[in-house]
């Protein structure tokens, strides 16, 4: 039932005087949004003239010039070396583009068998990447400490580029606001304070989110979904989950539980699930299930799902049948455009780094002064680091 509530004016209308605090908050939010759309225009169209940014964003030329000056002052954009001329006529202009030479972000993706650590530039490109096997145990303190140490090693080889912060992505239930992995069934983790642990070891600000949401952000910023009004992302690995965005907003839900689809019933599913039911989405489609079925069929002898793909590429009919059956259960076309990830070669690295890059592109002028003034990576564990990063 819907109700219509009328607004009744007071008998005597007092003069309207907005509270200064409210006005300051509104002005701050407006400037943050305007700086964000300017930087994203440079990301998508750069090198681009300031007049072009004004047309793209609807901001006044004076405002664009002001925001470009501020973004240039913090090192996020720079002017082109030579003036350009529009179609060979008119006054030459100096275009602006992202400055990918000064900063990187760290990325961490925690998977079931290994952790990926990486550095990404401002265009979401992987600069360096390492895979850290979990070995015999999956105790969270050790896994996260190894990830922090792996990042430090990459920062030391970053060619003088300053790390702005760290993004961490993982499957399961991840609460972005608290920076916590609330529950990861396959790892057996509960209430793991990821932000606190990695932040303390690296001296850098840390942002944490679920990997499906992180990849939606990556697709909107750097992939095929740029300019799309709505995106649905399905992540199918050992963990199966989803994320969706509408009108440039990724939905998180209460305590970031949106996208938890592991136990949705799958029509035609036969795989027993740990929850006691049969045919749950994750139990049926996970890489663990694929690898087990391939071993039982004699296709492979390992637990590596990529060996199933390799066997199919070599013409093994059983491997082909297993992969085709899984693909058909993953999705049936319902009038939507379905495309593979834009980051097939580096999807896990991009997921981690995009958690931090999304924060940057939403509030580019919220960078800490430590990062602006730094000429070398801040990896001194004795330093508090730039903890005000996009707070």
Short mmCIF file of C-alpha atoms in Angstrom, two decimals, residues 203-381:
data_model
loop_
_atom_site.label_atom_id
_atom_site.label_comp_id
_atom_site.label_asym_id
_atom_site.label_seq_id
_atom_site.Cartn_x
_atom_site.Cartn_y
_atom_site.Cartn_z
CA UNK A 203 51.49 2.10 7.17
CA UNK A 204 49.01 2.80 4.36
CA UNK A 205 45.24 3.36 4.25
CA UNK A 206 43.38 0.16 3.38
CA UNK A 207 39.96 -0.30 1.74
CA UNK A 208 38.22 -3.67 1.69
CA UNK A 209 35.31 -5.01 -0.38
CA UNK A 210 33.90 -8.14 -1.95
CA UNK A 211 35.59 -9.18 -5.18
CA UNK A 212 32.42 -9.14 -7.28
CA UNK A 213 31.69 -5.54 -6.27
CA UNK A 214 35.32 -4.64 -6.85
CA UNK A 215 35.12 -5.98 -10.40
CA UNK A 216 31.94 -4.02 -11.10
CA UNK A 217 33.88 -0.90 -10.12
CA UNK A 218 36.73 -1.98 -12.40
CA UNK A 219 34.37 -2.54 -15.34
CA UNK A 220 32.75 0.88 -14.84
CA UNK A 221 36.07 2.70 -14.60
CA UNK A 222 38.36 0.80 -16.96
CA UNK A 223 36.39 -1.88 -18.79
CA UNK A 224 33.55 -2.48 -21.21
CA UNK A 225 30.87 -1.18 -18.84
CA UNK A 226 32.00 2.46 -19.04
CA UNK A 227 28.94 4.56 -19.72
CA UNK A 228 26.53 1.70 -18.98
CA UNK A 229 23.51 2.57 -16.85
CA UNK A 230 23.38 -0.82 -15.14
CA UNK A 231 25.80 -3.73 -14.75
CA UNK A 232 25.41 -7.18 -13.24
CA UNK A 233 28.61 -9.09 -12.51
CA UNK A 234 28.70 -12.81 -11.76
CA UNK A 235 31.90 -14.22 -10.25
CA UNK A 236 32.27 -17.98 -10.68
CA UNK A 237 35.38 -19.50 -9.12
CA UNK A 238 35.74 -21.49 -5.94
CA UNK A 239 33.39 -18.84 -4.57
CA UNK A 240 30.25 -17.92 -6.52
CA UNK A 241 28.77 -14.49 -5.88
CA UNK A 242 27.39 -11.47 -7.71
CA UNK A 243 27.27 -7.68 -7.67
CA UNK A 244 25.22 -5.08 -9.48
CA UNK A 245 25.31 -1.37 -10.11
CA UNK A 246 22.65 1.06 -11.28
CA UNK A 247 23.18 4.73 -12.12
CA UNK A 248 26.88 4.51 -11.26
CA UNK A 249 26.22 3.15 -7.76
CA UNK A 250 27.26 -0.35 -6.68
CA UNK A 251 24.71 -1.78 -4.27
CA UNK A 252 26.05 -3.10 -0.97
CA UNK A 253 22.98 -3.71 1.14
CA UNK A 254 22.92 -3.99 4.96
CA UNK A 255 26.44 -4.77 6.18
CA UNK A 256 27.46 -5.29 2.55
CA UNK A 257 25.50 -8.52 2.11
CA UNK A 258 24.09 -7.73 -1.35
CA UNK A 259 25.14 -10.30 -3.95
CA UNK A 260 25.23 -13.33 -1.63
CA UNK A 261 23.90 -15.98 -4.03
CA UNK A 262 25.95 -19.04 -3.08
CA UNK A 263 22.92 -20.93 -1.78
CA UNK A 264 20.40 -20.06 -4.46
CA UNK A 265 18.85 -23.29 -5.79
CA UNK A 266 19.96 -24.17 -9.30
CA UNK A 267 17.48 -25.97 -11.55
CA UNK A 268 18.86 -29.38 -12.48
CA UNK A 269 21.57 -29.25 -9.80
CA UNK A 270 22.62 -32.52 -8.16
CA UNK A 271 25.62 -31.53 -6.03
CA UNK A 272 25.24 -31.84 -2.23
CA UNK A 273 25.97 -28.60 -0.36
CA UNK A 274 27.43 -28.12 3.11
CA UNK A 275 24.19 -26.39 4.10
CA UNK A 276 22.38 -29.73 3.79
CA UNK A 277 20.54 -29.02 0.57
CA UNK A 278 21.24 -30.15 -2.99
CA UNK A 279 21.95 -28.04 -6.06
CA UNK A 280 23.04 -24.79 -4.41
CA UNK A 281 24.66 -22.45 -6.92
CA UNK A 282 28.16 -22.45 -5.43
CA UNK A 283 28.23 -26.19 -4.73
CA UNK A 284 27.18 -26.92 -8.30
CA UNK A 285 29.37 -24.43 -10.19
CA UNK A 286 32.51 -24.01 -8.11
CA UNK A 287 35.93 -24.81 -9.50
CA UNK A 288 36.32 -27.40 -6.77
CA UNK A 289 33.32 -29.30 -8.10
CA UNK A 290 34.54 -29.00 -11.69
CA UNK A 291 37.99 -30.34 -10.77
CA UNK A 292 36.56 -33.21 -8.71
CA UNK A 293 34.26 -34.29 -11.53
CA UNK A 294 37.16 -34.11 -13.97
CA UNK A 295 39.32 -36.28 -11.71
CA UNK A 296 36.52 -38.80 -11.27
CA UNK A 297 36.19 -38.97 -15.08
CA UNK A 298 39.94 -39.50 -15.53
CA UNK A 299 40.46 -36.19 -17.34
CA UNK A 300 43.03 -34.80 -14.87
CA UNK A 301 44.88 -35.94 -11.77
CA UNK A 302 45.21 -32.56 -10.04
CA UNK A 303 42.85 -30.11 -8.36
CA UNK A 304 43.69 -27.32 -10.82
CA UNK A 305 40.63 -26.28 -12.88
CA UNK A 306 42.89 -24.78 -15.55
CA UNK A 307 44.06 -28.31 -16.33
CA UNK A 308 40.47 -29.11 -17.31
CA UNK A 309 40.52 -26.12 -19.66
CA UNK A 310 43.83 -27.31 -21.07
CA UNK A 311 42.47 -30.81 -21.64
CA UNK A 312 39.46 -29.36 -23.46
CA UNK A 313 41.74 -27.22 -25.62
CA UNK A 314 43.62 -30.40 -26.53
CA UNK A 315 40.37 -32.00 -27.70
CA UNK A 316 39.43 -34.19 -24.72
CA UNK A 317 35.69 -34.81 -25.25
CA UNK A 318 34.94 -35.38 -21.55
CA UNK A 319 36.61 -32.12 -20.56
CA UNK A 320 34.64 -30.31 -23.26
CA UNK A 321 31.41 -31.85 -22.02
CA UNK A 322 32.09 -30.84 -18.40
CA UNK A 323 32.88 -27.24 -19.34
CA UNK A 324 29.91 -26.89 -21.68
CA UNK A 325 27.52 -28.28 -19.06
CA UNK A 326 28.90 -25.88 -16.46
CA UNK A 327 28.65 -22.91 -18.85
CA UNK A 328 25.02 -23.72 -19.60
CA UNK A 329 24.20 -23.79 -15.90
CA UNK A 330 26.07 -20.54 -15.25
CA UNK A 331 23.75 -18.51 -17.46
CA UNK A 332 20.87 -18.76 -19.85
CA UNK A 333 20.32 -15.71 -22.04
CA UNK A 334 17.32 -13.63 -21.03
CA UNK A 335 17.58 -10.70 -23.43
CA UNK A 336 20.66 -9.20 -21.76
CA UNK A 337 24.04 -8.57 -23.28
CA UNK A 338 26.44 -11.05 -21.67
CA UNK A 339 30.17 -10.47 -22.07
CA UNK A 340 33.26 -11.93 -20.41
CA UNK A 341 35.39 -9.90 -18.02
CA UNK A 342 37.49 -7.10 -19.48
CA UNK A 343 40.45 -8.31 -17.41
CA UNK A 344 40.85 -11.97 -18.32
CA UNK A 345 44.63 -11.98 -17.87
CA UNK A 346 44.69 -10.15 -14.54
CA UNK A 347 41.21 -10.34 -13.03
CA UNK A 348 42.28 -11.00 -9.42
CA UNK A 349 44.96 -8.30 -9.40
CA UNK A 350 42.52 -5.78 -10.88
CA UNK A 351 39.85 -6.71 -8.33
CA UNK A 352 42.09 -5.82 -5.40
CA UNK A 353 43.49 -2.60 -6.84
CA UNK A 354 40.10 -1.37 -8.02
CA UNK A 355 38.81 -1.23 -4.45
CA UNK A 356 41.29 1.59 -3.80
CA UNK A 357 40.98 3.19 -7.24
CA UNK A 358 37.20 3.48 -6.91
CA UNK A 359 37.70 5.50 -3.72
CA UNK A 360 40.23 7.73 -5.50
CA UNK A 361 37.94 8.47 -8.44
CA UNK A 362 35.04 9.27 -6.11
CA UNK A 363 37.06 11.78 -4.08
CA UNK A 364 40.26 12.70 -5.93
CA UNK A 365 40.92 15.84 -3.90
CA UNK A 366 40.75 13.89 -0.64
CA UNK A 367 44.31 12.68 -1.12
CA UNK A 368 46.55 13.01 1.95
CA UNK A 369 49.23 15.69 1.83
CA UNK A 370 51.79 12.99 2.72
CA UNK A 371 51.18 11.36 -0.65
CA UNK A 372 51.15 14.66 -2.55
CA UNK A 373 54.51 15.77 -1.19
CA UNK A 374 56.19 12.37 -1.26
CA UNK A 375 58.75 11.58 -3.91
CA UNK A 376 59.39 7.98 -2.85
CA UNK A 377 57.10 5.15 -1.73
CA UNK A 378 56.11 5.34 1.92
CA UNK A 379 56.74 1.83 3.14
CA UNK A 380 58.36 2.69 6.48
CA UNK A 381 56.49 0.56 8.98
#
